[in-house]
Short mmCIF file of C-alpha atoms and ligand atoms in Angstrom, two decimals:
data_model
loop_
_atom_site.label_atom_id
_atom_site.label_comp_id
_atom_site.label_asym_id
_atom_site.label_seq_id
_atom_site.Cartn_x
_atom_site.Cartn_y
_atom_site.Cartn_z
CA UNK A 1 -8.46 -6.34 15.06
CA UNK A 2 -10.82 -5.99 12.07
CA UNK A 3 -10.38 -6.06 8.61
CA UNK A 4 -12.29 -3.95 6.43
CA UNK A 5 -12.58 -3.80 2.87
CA UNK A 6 -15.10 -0.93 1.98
CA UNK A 7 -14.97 2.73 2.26
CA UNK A 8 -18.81 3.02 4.54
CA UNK A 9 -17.63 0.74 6.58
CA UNK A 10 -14.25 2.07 7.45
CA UNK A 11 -16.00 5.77 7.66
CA UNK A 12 -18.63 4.36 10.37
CA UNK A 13 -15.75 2.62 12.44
CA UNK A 14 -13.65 5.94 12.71
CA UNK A 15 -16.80 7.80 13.95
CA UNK A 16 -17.42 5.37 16.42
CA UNK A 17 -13.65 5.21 17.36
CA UNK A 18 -13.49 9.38 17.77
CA UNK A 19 -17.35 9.39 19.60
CA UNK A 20 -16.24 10.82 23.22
CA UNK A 21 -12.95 12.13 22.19
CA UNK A 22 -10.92 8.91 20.92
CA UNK A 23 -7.92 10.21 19.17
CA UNK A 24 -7.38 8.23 15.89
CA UNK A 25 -3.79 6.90 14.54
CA UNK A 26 -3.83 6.50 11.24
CA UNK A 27 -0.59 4.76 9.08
CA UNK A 28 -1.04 4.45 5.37
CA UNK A 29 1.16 1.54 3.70
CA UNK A 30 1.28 -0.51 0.45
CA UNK A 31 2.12 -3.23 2.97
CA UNK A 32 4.87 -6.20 2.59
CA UNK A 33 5.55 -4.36 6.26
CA UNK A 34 8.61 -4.08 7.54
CA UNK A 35 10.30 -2.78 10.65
CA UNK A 36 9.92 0.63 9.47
CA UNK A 37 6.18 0.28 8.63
CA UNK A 38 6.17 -1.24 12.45
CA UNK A 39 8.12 1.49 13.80
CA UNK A 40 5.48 3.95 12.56
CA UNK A 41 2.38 1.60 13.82
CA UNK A 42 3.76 1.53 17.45
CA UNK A 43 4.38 5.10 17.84
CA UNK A 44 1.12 5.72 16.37
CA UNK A 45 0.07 2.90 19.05
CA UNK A 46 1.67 5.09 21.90
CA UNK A 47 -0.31 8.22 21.05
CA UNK A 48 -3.18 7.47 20.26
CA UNK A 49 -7.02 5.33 21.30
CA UNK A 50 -7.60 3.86 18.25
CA UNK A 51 -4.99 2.36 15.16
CA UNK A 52 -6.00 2.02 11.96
CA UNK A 53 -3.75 0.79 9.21
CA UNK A 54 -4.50 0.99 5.39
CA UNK A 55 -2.89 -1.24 2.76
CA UNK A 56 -3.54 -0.47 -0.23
CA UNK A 57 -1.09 -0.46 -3.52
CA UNK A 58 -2.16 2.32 -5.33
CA UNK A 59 -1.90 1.95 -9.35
CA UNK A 60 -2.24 5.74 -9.17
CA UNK A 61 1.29 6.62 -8.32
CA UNK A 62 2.87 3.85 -10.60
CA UNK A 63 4.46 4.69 -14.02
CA UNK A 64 3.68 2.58 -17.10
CA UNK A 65 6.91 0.51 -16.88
CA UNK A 66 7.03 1.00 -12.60
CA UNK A 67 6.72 -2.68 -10.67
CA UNK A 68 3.25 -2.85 -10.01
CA UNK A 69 2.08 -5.71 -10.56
CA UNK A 70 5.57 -6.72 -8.80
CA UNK A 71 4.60 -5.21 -5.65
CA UNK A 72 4.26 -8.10 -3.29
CA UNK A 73 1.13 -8.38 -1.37
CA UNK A 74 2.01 -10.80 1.63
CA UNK A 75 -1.82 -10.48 2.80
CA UNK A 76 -1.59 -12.52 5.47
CA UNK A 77 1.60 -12.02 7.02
CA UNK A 78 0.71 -8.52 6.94
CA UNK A 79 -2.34 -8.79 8.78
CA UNK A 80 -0.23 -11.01 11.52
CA UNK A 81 1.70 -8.44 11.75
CA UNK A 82 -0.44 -5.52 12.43
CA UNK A 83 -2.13 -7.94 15.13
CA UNK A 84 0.97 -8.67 16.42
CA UNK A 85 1.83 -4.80 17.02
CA UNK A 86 -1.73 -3.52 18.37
CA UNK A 87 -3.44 -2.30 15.53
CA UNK A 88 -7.43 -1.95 15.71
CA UNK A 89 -8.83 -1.32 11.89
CA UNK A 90 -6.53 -2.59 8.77
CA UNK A 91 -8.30 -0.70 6.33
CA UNK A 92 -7.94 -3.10 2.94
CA UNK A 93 -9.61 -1.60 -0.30
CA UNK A 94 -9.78 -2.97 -3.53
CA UNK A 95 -8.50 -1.04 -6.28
CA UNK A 96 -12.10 -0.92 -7.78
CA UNK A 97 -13.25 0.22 -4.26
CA UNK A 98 -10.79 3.42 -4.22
CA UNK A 99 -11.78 3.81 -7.81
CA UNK A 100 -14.81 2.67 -8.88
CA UNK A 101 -13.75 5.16 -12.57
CA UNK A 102 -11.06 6.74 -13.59
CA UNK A 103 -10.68 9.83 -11.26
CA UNK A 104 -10.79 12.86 -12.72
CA UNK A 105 -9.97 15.53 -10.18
CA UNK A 106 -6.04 15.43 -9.92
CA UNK A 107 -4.55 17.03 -6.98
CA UNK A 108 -0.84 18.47 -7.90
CA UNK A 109 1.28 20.49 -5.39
CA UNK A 110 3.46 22.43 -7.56
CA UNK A 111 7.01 23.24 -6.25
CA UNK A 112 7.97 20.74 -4.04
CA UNK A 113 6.57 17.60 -5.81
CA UNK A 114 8.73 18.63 -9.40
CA UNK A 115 12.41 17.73 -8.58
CA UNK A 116 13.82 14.89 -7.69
CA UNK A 117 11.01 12.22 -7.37
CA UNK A 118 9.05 14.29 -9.18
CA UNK A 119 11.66 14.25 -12.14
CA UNK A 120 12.29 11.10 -12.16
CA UNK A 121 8.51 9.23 -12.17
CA UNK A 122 6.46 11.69 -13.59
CA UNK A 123 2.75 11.78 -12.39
CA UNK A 124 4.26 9.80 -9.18
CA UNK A 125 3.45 12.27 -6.41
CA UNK A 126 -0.37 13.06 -8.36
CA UNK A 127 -1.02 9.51 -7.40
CA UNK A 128 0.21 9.79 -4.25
CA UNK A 129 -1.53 12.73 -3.83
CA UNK A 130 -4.67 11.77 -5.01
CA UNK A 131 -4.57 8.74 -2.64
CA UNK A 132 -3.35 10.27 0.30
CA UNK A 133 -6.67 12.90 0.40
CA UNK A 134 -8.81 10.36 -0.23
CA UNK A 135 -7.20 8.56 2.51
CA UNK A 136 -7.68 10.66 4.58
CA UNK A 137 -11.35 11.80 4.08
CA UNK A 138 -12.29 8.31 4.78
CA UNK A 139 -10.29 8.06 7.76
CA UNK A 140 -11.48 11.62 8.92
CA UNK A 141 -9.69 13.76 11.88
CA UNK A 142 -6.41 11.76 13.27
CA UNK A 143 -3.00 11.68 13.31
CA UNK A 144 -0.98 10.42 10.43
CA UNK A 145 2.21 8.59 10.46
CA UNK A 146 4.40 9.01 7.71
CA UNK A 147 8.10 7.93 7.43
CA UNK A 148 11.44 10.33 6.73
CA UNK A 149 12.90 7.58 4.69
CA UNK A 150 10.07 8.76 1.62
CA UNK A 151 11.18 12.93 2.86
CA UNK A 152 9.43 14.27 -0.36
CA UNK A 153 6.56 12.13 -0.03
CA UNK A 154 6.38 14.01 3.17
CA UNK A 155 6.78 17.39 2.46
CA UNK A 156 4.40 16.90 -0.58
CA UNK A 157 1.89 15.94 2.08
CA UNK A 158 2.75 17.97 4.61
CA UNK A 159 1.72 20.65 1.64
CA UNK A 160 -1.77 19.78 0.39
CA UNK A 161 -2.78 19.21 4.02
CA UNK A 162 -2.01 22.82 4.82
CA UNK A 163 -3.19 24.60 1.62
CA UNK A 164 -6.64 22.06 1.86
CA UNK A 165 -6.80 22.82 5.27
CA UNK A 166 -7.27 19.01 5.91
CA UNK A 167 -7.99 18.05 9.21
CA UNK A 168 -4.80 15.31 9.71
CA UNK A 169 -1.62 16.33 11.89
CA UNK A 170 1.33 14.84 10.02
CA UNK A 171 3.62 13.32 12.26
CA UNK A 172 7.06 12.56 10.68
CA UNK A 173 9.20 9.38 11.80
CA UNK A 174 12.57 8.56 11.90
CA UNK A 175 14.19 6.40 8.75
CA UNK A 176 14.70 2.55 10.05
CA UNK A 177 17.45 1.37 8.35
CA UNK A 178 18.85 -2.59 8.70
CA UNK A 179 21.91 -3.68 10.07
CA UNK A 180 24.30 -2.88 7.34
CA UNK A 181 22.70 0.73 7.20
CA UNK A 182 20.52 -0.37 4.06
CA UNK A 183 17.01 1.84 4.56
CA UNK A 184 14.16 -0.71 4.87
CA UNK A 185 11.84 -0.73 1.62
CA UNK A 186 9.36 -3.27 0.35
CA UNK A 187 11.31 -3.24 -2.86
CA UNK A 188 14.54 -4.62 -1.12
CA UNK A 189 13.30 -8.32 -1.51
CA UNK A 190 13.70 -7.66 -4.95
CA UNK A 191 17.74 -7.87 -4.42
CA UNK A 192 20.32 -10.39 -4.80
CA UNK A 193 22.91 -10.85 -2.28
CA UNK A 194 25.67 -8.87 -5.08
CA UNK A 195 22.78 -6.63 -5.69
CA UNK A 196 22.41 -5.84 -2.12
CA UNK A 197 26.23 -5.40 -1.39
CA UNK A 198 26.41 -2.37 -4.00
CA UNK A 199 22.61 -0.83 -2.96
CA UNK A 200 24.80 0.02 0.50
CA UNK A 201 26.71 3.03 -1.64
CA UNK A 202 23.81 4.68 -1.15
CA UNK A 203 23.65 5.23 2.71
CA UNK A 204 27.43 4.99 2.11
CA UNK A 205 27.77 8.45 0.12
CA UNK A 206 24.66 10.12 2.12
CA UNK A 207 27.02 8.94 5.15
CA UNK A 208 29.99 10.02 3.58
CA UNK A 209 28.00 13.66 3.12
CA UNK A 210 26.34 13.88 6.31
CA UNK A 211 29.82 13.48 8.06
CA UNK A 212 31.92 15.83 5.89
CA UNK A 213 29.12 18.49 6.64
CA UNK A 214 29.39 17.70 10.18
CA UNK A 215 33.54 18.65 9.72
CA UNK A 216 31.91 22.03 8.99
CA UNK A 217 32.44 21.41 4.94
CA UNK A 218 29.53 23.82 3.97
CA UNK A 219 29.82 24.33 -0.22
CA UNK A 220 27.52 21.78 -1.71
CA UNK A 221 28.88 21.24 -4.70
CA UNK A 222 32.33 20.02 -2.82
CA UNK A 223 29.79 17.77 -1.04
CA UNK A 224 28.26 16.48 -4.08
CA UNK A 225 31.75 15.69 -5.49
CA UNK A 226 32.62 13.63 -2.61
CA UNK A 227 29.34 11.94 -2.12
CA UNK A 228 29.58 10.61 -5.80
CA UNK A 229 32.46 9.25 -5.49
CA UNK A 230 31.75 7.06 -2.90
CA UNK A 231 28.54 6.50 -4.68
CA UNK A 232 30.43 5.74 -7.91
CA UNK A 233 32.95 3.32 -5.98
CA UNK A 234 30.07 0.99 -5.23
CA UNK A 235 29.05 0.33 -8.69
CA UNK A 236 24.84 1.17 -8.89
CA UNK A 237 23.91 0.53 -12.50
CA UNK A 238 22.65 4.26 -12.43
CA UNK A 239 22.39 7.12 -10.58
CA UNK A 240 18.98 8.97 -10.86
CA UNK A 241 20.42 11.91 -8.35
CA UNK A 242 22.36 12.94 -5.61
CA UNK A 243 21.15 16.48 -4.84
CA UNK A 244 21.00 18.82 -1.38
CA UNK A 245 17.75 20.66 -0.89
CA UNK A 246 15.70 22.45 1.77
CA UNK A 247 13.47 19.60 3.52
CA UNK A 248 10.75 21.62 3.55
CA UNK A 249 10.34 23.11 -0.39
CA UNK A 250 12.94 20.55 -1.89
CA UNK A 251 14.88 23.58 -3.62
CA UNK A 252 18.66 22.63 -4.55
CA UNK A 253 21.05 24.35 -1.80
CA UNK A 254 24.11 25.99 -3.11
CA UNK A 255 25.83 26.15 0.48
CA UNK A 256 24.54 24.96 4.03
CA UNK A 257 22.96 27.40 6.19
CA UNK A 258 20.26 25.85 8.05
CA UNK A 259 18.81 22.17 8.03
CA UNK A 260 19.10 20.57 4.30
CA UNK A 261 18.64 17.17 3.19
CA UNK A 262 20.74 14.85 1.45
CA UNK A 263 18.98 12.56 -1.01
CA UNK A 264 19.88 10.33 -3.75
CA UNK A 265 18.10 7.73 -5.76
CA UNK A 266 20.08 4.78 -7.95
CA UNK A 267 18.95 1.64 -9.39
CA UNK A 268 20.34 -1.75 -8.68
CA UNK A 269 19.73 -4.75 -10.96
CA UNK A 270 15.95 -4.13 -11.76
CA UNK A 271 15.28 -2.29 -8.45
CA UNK A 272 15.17 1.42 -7.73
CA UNK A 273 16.07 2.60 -4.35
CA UNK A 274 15.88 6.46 -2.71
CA UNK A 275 17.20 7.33 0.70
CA UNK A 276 17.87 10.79 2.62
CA UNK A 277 19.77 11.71 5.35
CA UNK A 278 19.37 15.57 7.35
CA UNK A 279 22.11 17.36 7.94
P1 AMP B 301 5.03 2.37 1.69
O1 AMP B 301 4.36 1.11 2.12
O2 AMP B 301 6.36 2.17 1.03
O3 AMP B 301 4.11 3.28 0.90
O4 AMP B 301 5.38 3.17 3.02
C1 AMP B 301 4.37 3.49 3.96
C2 AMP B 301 4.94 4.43 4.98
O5 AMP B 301 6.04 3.80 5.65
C3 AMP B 301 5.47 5.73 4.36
O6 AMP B 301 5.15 6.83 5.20
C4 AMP B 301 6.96 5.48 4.34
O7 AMP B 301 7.73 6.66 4.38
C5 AMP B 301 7.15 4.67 5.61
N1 AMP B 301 8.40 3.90 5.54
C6 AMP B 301 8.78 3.04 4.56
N2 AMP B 301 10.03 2.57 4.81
C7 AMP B 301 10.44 3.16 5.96
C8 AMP B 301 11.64 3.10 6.73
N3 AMP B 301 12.67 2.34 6.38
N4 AMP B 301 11.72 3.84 7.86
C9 AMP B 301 10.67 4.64 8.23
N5 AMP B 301 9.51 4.74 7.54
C10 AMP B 301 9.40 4.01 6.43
#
């Protein structure tokens, strides 16, 4: 495995790793991986030549009073554990290497990126944005990896790839969630033990949601109802949202007709937390 820290070199090892017809696997992280990072780095593993793995956390797609200088950065372990699962290139910029000045194109995908998320951290999915297509012109041609857990992270992407006509095929995979159903996040080491106990109303009420739909319960708004009440019964020190929307353009469903996601976000203590389940 090889570590790289600048943008030349990282170009120039993807060309090599595509000469002759090597299909590239690309998984972009802000590390402190976790089994759902690592579910995402083995499947791009079985489908691809070549691995590559960026960590980078990107100041971009933090708000003023967001945790990033929080954000752990567990170098090391990290890179153990992209050895560990098979990776080829960890891709490792500096910030002042991904932005040498302040950028000033901006690349905003109107529509699906303004609810939710989008409501919430203003200027969040810009960054990610922003990061994700110059990601991926570094990288050049592959296949990217992203997870289901972060749905409108996806669809945002899924979007600017197609209207850019960027040459990446997003592959979408499955939300890894711990024991006690908690959705893995890099931000869940932020939790106390109490803190923890009450985060689980959130899979709880998507649960709750998922399973009443499932009894054929089709009017959201009787959905919503029930899903905030088990949300309410576990005590989150706020909820940001519990909506139903159309996974692809993240518009609010008034009844079920097709596939439609469940999302929510609530804080905890000091930590935020999102989650999603399709029903
Ligand atoms: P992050 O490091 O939080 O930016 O996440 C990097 C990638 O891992 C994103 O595509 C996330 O959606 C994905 N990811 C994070 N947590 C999970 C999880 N619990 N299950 C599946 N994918 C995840």
């Amino acid at each position: 495995m090889i570590v790289l820290r600048s943008i030349a070199e990282t170009r120039e090892a993807m060309r090599d790793a595509r000469a002759g017809g090597g299909r590239v696997g690309f998984v972009p992280t802000m590390g402190a991986l976790h089994d759902g990072h690592r579910a995402l780095v083995r499947r791009a593993r079985d489908e691809n030549d070549t691995v590559v793995v960026s960590i980078f956390v990107n100041p971009a797609q933090f708000g003023p009073h967001e945790d990033l200088d929080a954000y752990p950065r567990p170098e090391e372990t990290d890179l153990a554990v992209c050895r560990a699962d098979g990776v080829d290139v960890v891709f490792h910029p500096s910030v002042p290497e991904m932005y040498p000045r302040r950028p000033l194109t901006s690349v905003r995908v109107s529509g699906v990126s303004e609810p939710l998320e989008g409501a919430c951290r203003p200027g969040h999915f810009d960054g990610v944005a922003l990061v994700v297509v110059k990601l991926l012109n570094i990288v050049g041609p592959c296949r990217a990896y992203f997870g289901r857990k972060d749905a409108q992270q996806l669809a945002v992407v899924r979007t600017f790839v197609d209207d850019l006509d960027i040459p990446a095929e997003i592959v979408a995979c499955p939300t890894v969630r711990d024991a006690d159903g908690l959705a893995m996040s890099s931000r869940n080491a932020y939790l106390s033990d109490g803190e923890r106990r009450r985060a689980l109303a959130l899979p709880k009420a998507l649960h709750a949601v998922a399973a009443a739909a499932g009894r054929g319960e089709k009017d959201v708004p009787s959905l919503l109802t029930l899903g905030r009440s088990v949300l309410d019964a576990g005590r989150p020190d706020a909820v940001d949202y519990l909506d139903c929307v159309d996974p692809d353009t993240f518009r609010t469903l008034e009844r079920l007709g097709g596939p439609a996601l469940v999302c929510g976000a609530i804080r905890v203590g000091g930590t935020r937390l999102i989650d999603n389940v399709l029903v």
